[in-house]
């Protein structure tokens, strides 16, 4: 028994993989494989074809042929057993039984064929043994990878050591510069230091506060000259253990202001401050439609909770405009449930989407321009499990490598909304210094007191529907970076509610002037 070749062909006769087990020319094997499609007939029960010199034993696999080319003296039963074993191996290595799948795993198939057939003769092996032989691990390869990884880790340690030395030298240089400034101070400060005694604790503390004031003056003068956006997000250095400014510090700042110096306070916006208060209404009638998002996303994908609650409120400045009805238009979303105020006429709303009081002679309440609450007219709610309804999805990928944890975070925004004042707050493990932010689309700020990294994007529109941030921290468990909280606002609504018209009930004149405001905000939006 001698197997000349094992091949995989398409039904049209195209050769995808062929392995020869005896010495023959390329022209001969190509001629044998080219003749096979012409010899195969349709409607036959057997799966072999004989010519004057060779025998073709084949097995159809979906749109392919698994073919053995043997000499006529070979045992047909042994050939069928070999073919049956090969037919079990092909699906094990090919993810799809088509031309693309065969071509992508061609070398794996050749290696498996070599384990089954050696010099034209079948080996006594099983499918499990063939897979084990092909996946045999190499001790030398493992050793090489370990040596390579150790070199990489050693290089990283050297880089860290060099970076810490550079930072330490910069700190020492800055301290030396500040010491020179202190030595060049006024004669009054030098006199106060010379007159201090160990027994006088009050004067000693006074000298200490004087030094603190000089340090603060240096920092404030630096801030008044302007700084780069990246430095604005870095944590303050050199001010450790300073819990607050003393009274003398405040007096010093006040004196600088009196002399005309520009003092810039280092006040960073927090995540909770992204919601800007609505301006006072100036039109006679103002209608405000607001929706609040309560969303909980799973860290591995999917939605745990998606809830939208909306309200429509009315503000009227003048008493003469209080006898009105409001006609609205809704987006026609069947998943939104509307509920009117108990004082509203449900019949008017059901028949024509008109919001009016049950008693038409009763006016709406009016209030001053500073009354931002208004009168509630309508409420609605929407719940969904459709992930496509989420306006902003967050993916967090923490991975530990050596003595560091690399965290990659990306966002993808829906085309339904343009998001404003986006702040993504990522909790971090307790750190001694700020994380090393290597790449970011936007700005970042580290809240050391709460150990939170805040990623800020002013506007997300069609120009930046997706973005990413990557930072490095010491080794930490992946659960330490969750839950991630998000806050933002948008001008569009899920309900697509619009005020169509204001209908006056008294006077018979033209409809009064009105304005409409729409706002979508987050109440509780997190990835847990």
Short mmCIF file of C-alpha atoms in Angstrom, two decimals:
data_model
loop_
_atom_site.label_atom_id
_atom_site.label_comp_id
_atom_site.label_asym_id
_atom_site.label_seq_id
_atom_site.Cartn_x
_atom_site.Cartn_y
_atom_site.Cartn_z
CA UNK A 1 0.00 0.00 0.00
CA UNK A 2 1.43 3.38 -1.01
CA UNK A 3 -0.38 6.73 -0.78
CA UNK A 4 1.04 9.02 -3.41
CA UNK A 5 -0.68 12.26 -2.30
CA UNK A 6 -3.39 13.62 -0.02
CA UNK A 7 -5.24 16.67 -1.32
CA UNK A 8 -8.18 18.95 -0.67
CA UNK A 9 -9.99 20.19 -3.80
CA UNK A 10 -13.04 22.26 -4.53
CA UNK A 11 -15.95 20.78 -6.45
CA UNK A 12 -14.81 22.69 -9.51
CA UNK A 13 -11.41 20.95 -9.38
CA UNK A 14 -9.34 23.77 -7.87
CA UNK A 15 -6.49 22.39 -5.76
CA UNK A 16 -6.41 24.06 -2.33
CA UNK A 17 -3.91 21.87 -0.42
CA UNK A 18 -1.83 18.92 -1.61
CA UNK A 19 0.81 16.90 0.21
CA UNK A 20 2.99 14.37 -1.68
CA UNK A 21 4.47 11.40 0.23
CA UNK A 22 6.65 9.88 -2.55
CA UNK A 23 9.13 11.36 -4.93
CA UNK A 24 7.36 12.60 -8.07
CA UNK A 25 7.58 15.60 -10.33
CA UNK A 26 5.29 18.57 -10.05
CA UNK A 27 4.00 18.07 -13.56
CA UNK A 28 2.92 14.50 -12.76
CA UNK A 29 1.00 15.38 -9.57
CA UNK A 30 -0.66 18.36 -11.24
CA UNK A 31 -1.71 16.10 -14.12
CA UNK A 32 -3.17 13.48 -11.76
CA UNK A 33 -5.14 16.11 -9.78
CA UNK A 34 -6.36 17.82 -12.97
CA UNK A 35 -7.72 14.53 -14.28
CA UNK A 36 -9.74 13.76 -11.14
CA UNK A 37 -12.74 16.11 -11.72
CA UNK A 38 -13.25 14.61 -15.18
CA UNK A 39 -13.37 11.07 -13.78
CA UNK A 40 -15.85 11.76 -10.98
CA UNK A 41 -19.42 11.00 -12.02
CA UNK A 42 -22.70 11.97 -10.43
CA UNK A 43 -25.16 9.58 -8.88
CA UNK A 44 -22.58 6.88 -8.09
CA UNK A 45 -22.58 5.09 -4.76
CA UNK A 46 -18.87 4.33 -4.51
CA UNK A 47 -16.18 6.94 -3.72
CA UNK A 48 -13.20 5.70 -5.70
CA UNK A 49 -12.11 5.90 -9.32
CA UNK A 50 -9.42 3.80 -10.99
CA UNK A 51 -7.28 4.53 -14.04
CA UNK A 52 -4.52 2.48 -15.68
CA UNK A 53 -1.91 3.61 -13.18
CA UNK A 54 -3.51 5.05 -10.04
CA UNK A 55 -6.60 4.90 -7.87
CA UNK A 56 -8.50 7.94 -6.58
CA UNK A 57 -10.21 7.51 -3.19
CA UNK A 58 -12.23 10.56 -2.24
CA UNK A 59 -14.66 11.81 0.38
CA UNK A 60 -17.06 14.79 -0.18
CA UNK A 61 -16.98 17.40 2.61
CA UNK A 62 -19.68 20.03 1.92
CA UNK A 63 -18.35 21.96 -1.13
CA UNK A 64 -14.95 20.20 -1.08
CA UNK A 65 -13.34 16.86 -1.93
CA UNK A 66 -10.83 15.15 0.34
CA UNK A 67 -8.76 13.03 -2.06
CA UNK A 68 -6.17 10.26 -1.71
CA UNK A 69 -4.14 9.29 -4.79
CA UNK A 70 -2.75 5.75 -4.38
CA UNK A 71 -1.25 3.09 -6.63
CA UNK A 72 -3.46 0.22 -7.79
CA UNK A 73 -1.63 -2.33 -5.63
CA UNK A 74 -2.67 -0.63 -2.34
CA UNK A 75 -5.34 -2.12 -0.05
CA UNK A 76 -8.61 -0.33 -0.68
CA UNK A 77 -9.77 -1.00 2.90
CA UNK A 78 -6.64 0.56 4.33
CA UNK A 79 -7.09 3.51 1.99
CA UNK A 80 -10.67 4.04 3.18
CA UNK A 81 -9.52 3.90 6.82
CA UNK A 82 -6.86 6.52 6.11
CA UNK A 83 -9.40 8.68 4.29
CA UNK A 84 -11.83 8.40 7.22
CA UNK A 85 -9.15 9.57 9.68
CA UNK A 86 -8.18 12.53 7.49
CA UNK A 87 -11.84 13.53 7.12
CA UNK A 88 -12.02 13.82 10.93
CA UNK A 89 -8.88 15.94 11.09
CA UNK A 90 -9.91 18.54 8.50
CA UNK A 91 -12.82 19.99 10.58
CA UNK A 92 -10.60 20.04 13.66
CA UNK A 93 -8.19 22.53 12.08
CA UNK A 94 -10.48 24.51 9.74
CA UNK A 95 -12.97 26.95 11.26
CA UNK A 96 -15.01 26.88 8.05
CA UNK A 97 -15.13 24.17 5.39
CA UNK A 98 -14.72 26.42 2.37
CA UNK A 99 -11.87 27.73 0.25
CA UNK A 100 -11.02 30.57 2.62
CA UNK A 101 -10.93 28.33 5.68
CA UNK A 102 -8.77 25.69 3.97
CA UNK A 103 -6.27 28.24 2.64
CA UNK A 104 -5.86 29.95 6.02
CA UNK A 105 -5.06 26.65 7.77
CA UNK A 106 -3.12 25.02 4.93
CA UNK A 107 0.10 24.46 6.88
CA UNK A 108 -1.75 23.05 9.89
CA UNK A 109 -3.41 20.54 7.57
CA UNK A 110 -0.08 19.58 5.99
CA UNK A 111 1.47 18.98 9.43
CA UNK A 112 -1.53 16.83 10.43
CA UNK A 113 -1.33 14.83 7.17
CA UNK A 114 2.37 14.17 7.90
CA UNK A 115 1.49 12.70 11.28
CA UNK A 116 -1.02 10.30 9.69
CA UNK A 117 0.96 9.21 6.60
CA UNK A 118 4.71 8.60 6.55
CA UNK A 119 6.43 7.73 3.26
CA UNK A 120 3.09 6.67 1.81
CA UNK A 121 2.13 4.34 4.67
CA UNK A 122 -0.50 4.97 7.35
CA UNK A 123 0.65 5.44 10.93
CA UNK A 124 -1.28 3.83 13.77
CA UNK A 125 -2.54 7.07 15.38
CA UNK A 126 -5.82 8.64 16.48
CA UNK A 127 -7.20 12.14 16.10
CA UNK A 128 -6.29 13.02 19.70
CA UNK A 129 -2.72 11.80 19.23
CA UNK A 130 -2.30 13.81 16.01
CA UNK A 131 -3.49 17.00 17.78
CA UNK A 132 -1.13 16.32 20.67
CA UNK A 133 1.83 15.79 18.35
CA UNK A 134 1.10 18.97 16.40
CA UNK A 135 0.70 21.06 19.57
CA UNK A 136 3.80 19.66 21.27
CA UNK A 137 5.36 22.32 23.50
CA UNK A 138 9.05 23.14 23.27
CA UNK A 139 11.13 23.56 26.42
CA UNK A 140 13.68 25.64 24.53
CA UNK A 141 10.97 27.98 23.30
CA UNK A 142 9.64 28.45 26.83
CA UNK A 143 13.13 29.15 28.11
CA UNK A 144 13.74 31.68 25.35
CA UNK A 145 10.50 33.51 26.16
CA UNK A 146 11.32 33.61 29.88
CA UNK A 147 14.77 35.06 29.20
CA UNK A 148 13.28 37.65 26.83
CA UNK A 149 10.62 38.67 29.37
CA UNK A 150 13.22 38.99 32.13
CA UNK A 151 15.26 41.32 29.91
CA UNK A 152 12.17 43.43 29.22
CA UNK A 153 11.36 43.68 32.95
CA UNK A 154 14.95 44.58 33.76
CA UNK A 155 14.92 47.33 31.15
CA UNK A 156 11.68 48.73 32.60
CA UNK A 157 13.21 48.79 36.09
CA UNK A 158 16.26 50.68 34.78
CA UNK A 159 13.96 53.18 33.04
CA UNK A 160 11.99 53.73 36.27
CA UNK A 161 15.19 54.22 38.26
CA UNK A 162 16.52 56.75 35.75
CA UNK A 163 13.17 58.60 35.69
CA UNK A 164 13.08 58.80 39.51
CA UNK A 165 16.65 60.12 39.55
CA UNK A 166 15.75 62.81 37.01
CA UNK A 167 12.65 63.81 39.01
CA UNK A 168 14.69 63.95 42.23
CA UNK A 169 17.32 66.16 40.61
CA UNK A 170 14.62 68.52 39.34
CA UNK A 171 13.09 68.74 42.82
CA UNK A 172 16.50 69.47 44.38
CA UNK A 173 17.14 72.13 41.75
CA UNK A 174 13.78 73.79 42.43
CA UNK A 175 14.44 73.76 46.17
CA UNK A 176 17.81 75.38 45.59
CA UNK A 177 16.21 78.11 43.47
CA UNK A 178 13.59 78.83 46.14
CA UNK A 179 16.30 78.91 48.84
CA UNK A 180 18.11 81.58 46.83
CA UNK A 181 14.94 83.64 46.62
CA UNK A 182 14.50 83.44 50.38
CA UNK A 183 18.09 84.49 51.02
CA UNK A 184 17.57 87.55 48.80
CA UNK A 185 14.50 88.65 50.74
CA UNK A 186 13.99 91.86 52.63
CA UNK A 187 16.08 92.80 55.63
CA UNK A 188 13.03 92.57 57.84
CA UNK A 189 12.65 88.83 57.21
CA UNK A 190 16.36 88.26 57.92
CA UNK A 191 16.05 90.22 61.15
CA UNK A 192 13.06 88.16 62.24
CA UNK A 193 15.00 84.95 61.66
CA UNK A 194 18.02 86.24 63.58
CA UNK A 195 15.89 87.27 66.53
CA UNK A 196 14.13 83.92 66.84
CA UNK A 197 15.03 81.83 69.85
CA UNK A 198 14.37 78.22 70.72
CA UNK A 199 12.39 79.13 73.80
CA UNK A 200 10.09 81.50 71.86
CA UNK A 201 7.66 79.07 70.24
CA UNK A 202 5.34 81.80 68.98
CA UNK A 203 8.06 83.62 67.04
CA UNK A 204 9.27 80.27 65.71
CA UNK A 205 5.86 79.51 64.27
CA UNK A 206 5.78 83.02 62.85
CA UNK A 207 8.97 82.34 60.94
CA UNK A 208 7.50 79.11 59.63
CA UNK A 209 4.42 80.90 58.37
CA UNK A 210 6.63 83.45 56.68
CA UNK A 211 8.34 80.68 54.73
CA UNK A 212 4.98 79.24 53.77
CA UNK A 213 3.83 82.60 52.46
CA UNK A 214 6.89 82.90 50.25
CA UNK A 215 6.27 79.44 48.80
CA UNK A 216 2.64 80.31 48.09
CA UNK A 217 3.67 83.57 46.49
CA UNK A 218 5.98 81.67 44.13
CA UNK A 219 3.22 79.26 43.14
CA UNK A 220 0.67 82.01 42.59
CA UNK A 221 3.07 84.12 40.54
CA UNK A 222 3.74 81.10 38.36
CA UNK A 223 0.03 80.49 37.88
CA UNK A 224 -0.61 84.12 36.93
CA UNK A 225 1.78 83.81 34.00
CA UNK A 226 -0.32 81.04 32.43
CA UNK A 227 0.33 77.34 32.05
CA UNK A 228 -0.23 74.51 29.61
CA UNK A 229 -3.43 72.46 29.73
CA UNK A 230 -1.49 69.31 30.61
CA UNK A 231 0.12 70.93 33.66
CA UNK A 232 -3.27 72.11 34.81
CA UNK A 233 -4.29 68.52 35.32
CA UNK A 234 -1.13 67.37 37.07
CA UNK A 235 -1.22 67.08 40.89
CA UNK A 236 0.43 69.88 42.90
CA UNK A 237 3.91 69.04 44.13
CA UNK A 238 5.82 70.57 47.01
CA UNK A 239 2.64 71.43 48.98
CA UNK A 240 2.25 68.16 50.86
CA UNK A 241 0.81 68.19 54.41
CA UNK A 242 -0.63 71.71 53.83
CA UNK A 243 -4.23 71.39 54.97
CA UNK A 244 -5.20 75.00 54.40
CA UNK A 245 -3.96 78.57 54.04
CA UNK A 246 -3.25 80.50 57.21
CA UNK A 247 -4.66 83.88 58.06
CA UNK A 248 -1.33 85.52 57.23
CA UNK A 249 -1.44 83.88 53.81
CA UNK A 250 -4.84 85.43 53.13
CA UNK A 251 -3.57 88.82 54.30
CA UNK A 252 -0.58 88.48 52.01
CA UNK A 253 -2.83 87.69 49.02
CA UNK A 254 -5.08 90.61 49.86
CA UNK A 255 -2.07 92.92 49.95
CA UNK A 256 -0.95 91.63 46.54
CA UNK A 257 -4.42 92.28 45.12
CA UNK A 258 -4.35 95.81 46.56
CA UNK A 259 -1.05 96.47 44.78
CA UNK A 260 -2.57 95.42 41.45
CA UNK A 261 -1.15 91.89 41.18
CA UNK A 262 -3.24 89.31 39.32
CA UNK A 263 -4.04 86.37 41.62
CA UNK A 264 -5.40 83.21 39.99
CA UNK A 265 -6.94 80.69 42.33
CA UNK A 266 -6.38 77.05 41.41
CA UNK A 267 -9.98 75.90 41.41
CA UNK A 268 -10.75 72.86 39.26
CA UNK A 269 -14.31 71.99 38.18
CA UNK A 270 -15.60 68.79 39.69
CA UNK A 271 -17.70 66.14 38.03
CA UNK A 272 -20.85 67.23 39.84
CA UNK A 273 -20.47 70.79 38.55
CA UNK A 274 -20.87 69.90 34.87
CA UNK A 275 -24.55 70.71 35.00
CA UNK A 276 -24.92 74.43 34.35
CA UNK A 277 -27.85 76.23 35.92
CA UNK A 278 -30.46 77.32 33.41
CA UNK A 279 -30.66 81.08 32.82
CA UNK A 280 -33.68 82.99 34.04
CA UNK A 281 -36.53 83.16 31.50
CA UNK A 282 -36.94 86.39 29.58
CA UNK A 283 -39.93 85.53 27.36
CA UNK A 284 -43.50 85.87 28.69
CA UNK A 285 -43.96 82.09 28.51
CA UNK A 286 -41.20 79.50 28.83
CA UNK A 287 -41.64 75.74 28.56
CA UNK A 288 -38.83 73.49 29.73
CA UNK A 289 -38.64 69.81 28.75
CA UNK A 290 -36.06 67.89 30.73
CA UNK A 291 -35.14 64.20 30.74
CA UNK A 292 -33.05 62.44 33.36
CA UNK A 293 -31.07 59.31 32.56
CA UNK A 294 -30.60 56.43 34.99
CA UNK A 295 -28.37 53.87 33.28
CA UNK A 296 -26.29 50.98 34.60
CA UNK A 297 -24.07 49.24 32.06
CA UNK A 298 -22.27 45.96 32.59
CA UNK A 299 -18.49 46.06 32.43
CA UNK A 300 -18.48 43.04 30.08
CA UNK A 301 -21.20 44.47 27.81
CA UNK A 302 -24.97 44.70 28.02
CA UNK A 303 -27.43 46.76 30.05
CA UNK A 304 -28.51 46.18 33.64
CA UNK A 305 -30.82 49.20 33.82
CA UNK A 306 -31.97 51.86 31.36
CA UNK A 307 -34.57 54.34 32.58
CA UNK A 308 -35.51 57.77 31.20
CA UNK A 309 -37.79 60.09 33.20
CA UNK A 310 -38.96 63.33 31.64
CA UNK A 311 -40.93 66.38 32.75
CA UNK A 312 -42.47 69.38 30.97
CA UNK A 313 -42.79 72.51 33.09
CA UNK A 314 -44.36 75.90 32.38
CA UNK A 315 -43.22 79.34 33.53
CA UNK A 316 -45.41 82.42 33.01
CA UNK A 317 -44.21 85.91 33.95
CA UNK A 318 -47.38 87.98 33.48
CA UNK A 319 -50.84 87.36 34.85
CA UNK A 320 -52.53 88.37 31.58
CA UNK A 321 -50.88 85.43 29.79
CA UNK A 322 -52.02 82.82 32.30
CA UNK A 323 -55.25 81.73 30.50
CA UNK A 324 -53.71 79.47 27.85
CA UNK A 325 -53.49 75.92 26.58
CA UNK A 326 -50.34 74.23 25.29
CA UNK A 327 -50.38 72.05 22.21
CA UNK A 328 -47.45 69.64 21.92
CA UNK A 329 -46.05 67.14 19.43
CA UNK A 330 -44.50 63.83 20.49
CA UNK A 331 -42.12 61.67 18.54
CA UNK A 332 -44.53 58.76 18.42
CA UNK A 333 -42.29 56.39 20.35
CA UNK A 334 -44.55 53.56 21.60
CA UNK A 335 -42.18 52.76 24.44
CA UNK A 336 -42.79 56.13 26.15
CA UNK A 337 -45.67 56.42 28.64
CA UNK A 338 -47.04 59.94 29.21
CA UNK A 339 -48.91 61.06 32.34
CA UNK A 340 -50.54 64.44 32.75
CA UNK A 341 -50.81 66.46 35.94
CA UNK A 342 -53.99 65.72 37.95
CA UNK A 343 -55.26 69.25 37.23
CA UNK A 344 -54.87 68.76 33.47
CA UNK A 345 -57.74 67.65 31.26
CA UNK A 346 -57.04 64.09 30.15
CA UNK A 347 -59.61 64.30 27.34
CA UNK A 348 -57.87 67.28 25.73
CA UNK A 349 -54.55 65.49 25.86
CA UNK A 350 -55.92 62.20 24.53
CA UNK A 351 -57.78 63.81 21.63
CA UNK A 352 -55.38 66.52 20.44
CA UNK A 353 -52.18 66.46 22.55
CA UNK A 354 -53.37 69.67 24.23
CA UNK A 355 -52.39 70.47 27.81
CA UNK A 356 -55.07 72.56 29.47
CA UNK A 357 -56.63 72.87 32.90
CA UNK A 358 -59.83 71.03 33.68
CA UNK A 359 -61.42 74.39 34.52
CA UNK A 360 -60.80 76.66 31.50
CA UNK A 361 -61.64 79.76 33.57
CA UNK A 362 -58.81 79.02 35.97
CA UNK A 363 -55.43 80.61 35.11
CA UNK A 364 -52.06 78.96 35.37
CA UNK A 365 -49.88 80.06 38.31
CA UNK A 366 -47.42 82.83 37.52
CA UNK A 367 -44.12 83.61 39.13
CA UNK A 368 -41.10 85.90 38.95
CA UNK A 369 -38.24 85.37 36.55
CA UNK A 370 -36.09 83.87 39.29
CA UNK A 371 -38.54 81.03 39.89
CA UNK A 372 -36.79 78.28 37.96
CA UNK A 373 -39.05 75.45 39.08
CA UNK A 374 -42.14 76.33 37.05
CA UNK A 375 -45.42 74.39 37.01
CA UNK A 376 -45.31 70.73 36.05
CA UNK A 377 -47.65 69.83 33.18
CA UNK A 378 -46.56 66.44 31.92
CA UNK A 379 -44.38 63.50 32.93
CA UNK A 380 -43.16 60.54 30.90
CA UNK A 381 -41.00 57.50 31.33
CA UNK A 382 -39.18 55.06 29.07
CA UNK A 383 -37.43 51.80 29.89
CA UNK A 384 -35.53 49.64 27.44
CA UNK A 385 -33.12 46.72 27.18
CA UNK A 386 -31.88 47.73 23.72
CA UNK A 387 -28.16 48.53 23.91
CA UNK A 388 -28.41 50.77 20.83
CA UNK A 389 -30.42 53.28 22.89
CA UNK A 390 -27.43 53.99 25.13
CA UNK A 391 -25.99 57.44 24.27
CA UNK A 392 -22.48 56.68 25.54
CA UNK A 393 -20.85 53.28 26.05
CA UNK A 394 -17.63 52.82 28.04
CA UNK A 395 -15.13 49.96 27.71
CA UNK A 396 -12.40 49.54 30.35
CA UNK A 397 -9.52 47.09 29.83
CA UNK A 398 -7.13 46.78 32.80
CA UNK A 399 -4.15 44.45 32.29
CA UNK A 400 -1.24 43.74 34.65
CA UNK A 401 2.24 43.58 33.12
CA UNK A 402 5.15 43.13 35.50
CA UNK A 403 4.98 45.75 38.24
CA UNK A 404 2.46 47.97 36.43
CA UNK A 405 -1.19 47.93 35.50
CA UNK A 406 -2.06 49.31 32.06
CA UNK A 407 -5.62 50.62 31.85
CA UNK A 408 -7.17 51.42 28.47
CA UNK A 409 -10.57 53.12 28.41
CA UNK A 410 -12.53 53.97 25.30
CA UNK A 411 -15.89 55.57 24.70
CA UNK A 412 -18.30 55.26 21.80
CA UNK A 413 -21.08 57.82 21.44
CA UNK A 414 -24.35 57.30 19.62
CA UNK A 415 -25.19 59.48 16.63
CA UNK A 416 -28.51 60.36 18.27
CA UNK A 417 -27.03 63.02 20.56
CA UNK A 418 -24.27 65.60 20.70
CA UNK A 419 -23.01 65.35 24.28
CA UNK A 420 -21.71 68.36 26.21
CA UNK A 421 -19.53 68.66 29.32
CA UNK A 422 -18.76 64.95 29.44
CA UNK A 423 -16.89 63.81 32.57
CA UNK A 424 -15.90 60.15 32.98
CA UNK A 425 -14.81 59.43 36.58
CA UNK A 426 -12.65 56.34 37.05
CA UNK A 427 -11.97 55.17 40.63
CA UNK A 428 -8.37 54.25 41.33
CA UNK A 429 -6.61 52.36 44.11
CA UNK A 430 -4.84 54.42 46.75
CA UNK A 431 -1.83 56.06 45.04
CA UNK A 432 1.11 58.06 46.31
CA UNK A 433 1.21 60.17 43.17
CA UNK A 434 -0.91 60.85 40.12
CA UNK A 435 -1.27 58.11 37.48
CA UNK A 436 0.89 58.24 34.37
CA UNK A 437 -1.51 59.24 31.58
CA UNK A 438 0.14 58.22 28.34
CA UNK A 439 -2.58 59.00 25.81
CA UNK A 440 -5.89 60.83 26.06
CA UNK A 441 -8.49 62.40 23.79
CA UNK A 442 -9.47 65.38 25.93
CA UNK A 443 -8.32 66.59 29.36
CA UNK A 444 -7.70 64.80 32.66
CA UNK A 445 -7.64 65.66 36.34
CA UNK A 446 -6.64 63.56 39.32
CA UNK A 447 -8.60 63.96 42.56
CA UNK A 448 -6.07 62.70 45.11
CA UNK A 449 -8.42 63.05 48.08
CA UNK A 450 -11.07 60.74 46.59
CA UNK A 451 -8.57 58.81 44.40
CA UNK A 452 -10.54 59.44 41.21
CA UNK A 453 -9.26 60.14 37.70
CA UNK A 454 -11.62 62.46 35.81
CA UNK A 455 -11.59 62.40 32.00
CA UNK A 456 -13.25 65.50 30.53
CA UNK A 457 -14.47 66.12 26.98
CA UNK A 458 -16.13 69.45 26.31
CA UNK A 459 -18.17 68.29 23.29
CA UNK A 460 -18.74 64.95 21.59
CA UNK A 461 -20.17 65.32 18.08
CA UNK A 462 -19.61 63.79 14.65
CA UNK A 463 -15.92 64.73 14.76
CA UNK A 464 -15.14 62.60 17.83
CA UNK A 465 -17.78 59.89 18.25
CA UNK A 466 -15.09 57.65 19.74
CA UNK A 467 -12.05 58.33 21.87
CA UNK A 468 -9.65 56.61 24.22
CA UNK A 469 -7.43 57.14 27.23
CA UNK A 470 -4.53 55.05 28.50
CA UNK A 471 -2.82 55.38 31.87
CA UNK A 472 -0.48 53.34 34.04
CA UNK A 473 -0.73 52.71 37.80
CA UNK A 474 0.94 50.24 40.18
CA UNK A 475 -0.38 46.64 40.21
CA UNK A 476 -4.06 46.51 41.17
CA UNK A 477 -7.06 44.24 40.80
CA UNK A 478 -9.32 44.96 37.83
CA UNK A 479 -12.33 45.49 40.13
CA UNK A 480 -10.60 48.54 41.65
CA UNK A 481 -11.41 50.57 38.52
CA UNK A 482 -15.17 50.08 38.83
CA UNK A 483 -17.81 51.43 39.01
CA UNK A 484 -17.11 54.14 36.44
CA UNK A 485 -19.51 57.07 36.70
CA UNK A 486 -20.39 59.36 33.79
CA UNK A 487 -22.15 62.70 33.60
CA UNK A 488 -23.06 64.79 30.56
CA UNK A 489 -25.87 66.82 29.04
CA UNK A 490 -27.49 67.08 25.62
CA UNK A 491 -29.96 69.34 23.84
CA UNK A 492 -32.04 66.55 22.28
CA UNK A 493 -34.60 64.31 23.97
CA UNK A 494 -35.56 60.66 23.64
CA UNK A 495 -39.23 61.66 23.48
CA UNK A 496 -38.60 64.28 20.76
CA UNK A 497 -41.27 66.39 22.46
CA UNK A 498 -41.92 69.81 20.92
CA UNK A 499 -44.30 72.64 21.71
CA UNK A 500 -46.38 73.22 18.59
CA UNK A 501 -48.53 76.17 19.66
CA UNK A 502 -49.83 78.27 22.54
CA UNK A 503 -53.62 78.70 22.45
CA UNK A 504 -54.94 81.82 24.28
CA UNK A 505 -58.34 81.35 25.95
CA UNK A 506 -59.08 85.04 26.58
CA UNK A 507 -58.57 88.19 24.58
CA UNK A 508 -58.85 86.59 21.16
CA UNK A 509 -55.61 88.19 20.01
CA UNK A 510 -52.45 86.68 18.63
CA UNK A 511 -50.80 83.88 20.60
CA UNK A 512 -48.33 85.19 23.16
CA UNK A 513 -44.61 84.85 22.55
CA UNK A 514 -43.07 81.73 24.05
CA UNK A 515 -39.75 79.87 24.13
CA UNK A 516 -38.92 76.22 24.58
CA UNK A 517 -35.92 74.67 26.31
CA UNK A 518 -34.87 71.04 26.08
CA UNK A 519 -32.24 69.37 28.18
CA UNK A 520 -31.08 65.78 28.68
CA UNK A 521 -28.97 65.17 31.80
CA UNK A 522 -27.59 62.18 33.69
CA UNK A 523 -28.90 61.45 37.17
CA UNK A 524 -27.10 58.15 37.71
CA UNK A 525 -25.00 56.81 34.83
CA UNK A 526 -22.37 54.20 35.63
CA UNK A 527 -20.53 51.13 34.39
CA UNK A 528 -20.47 48.49 37.13
#
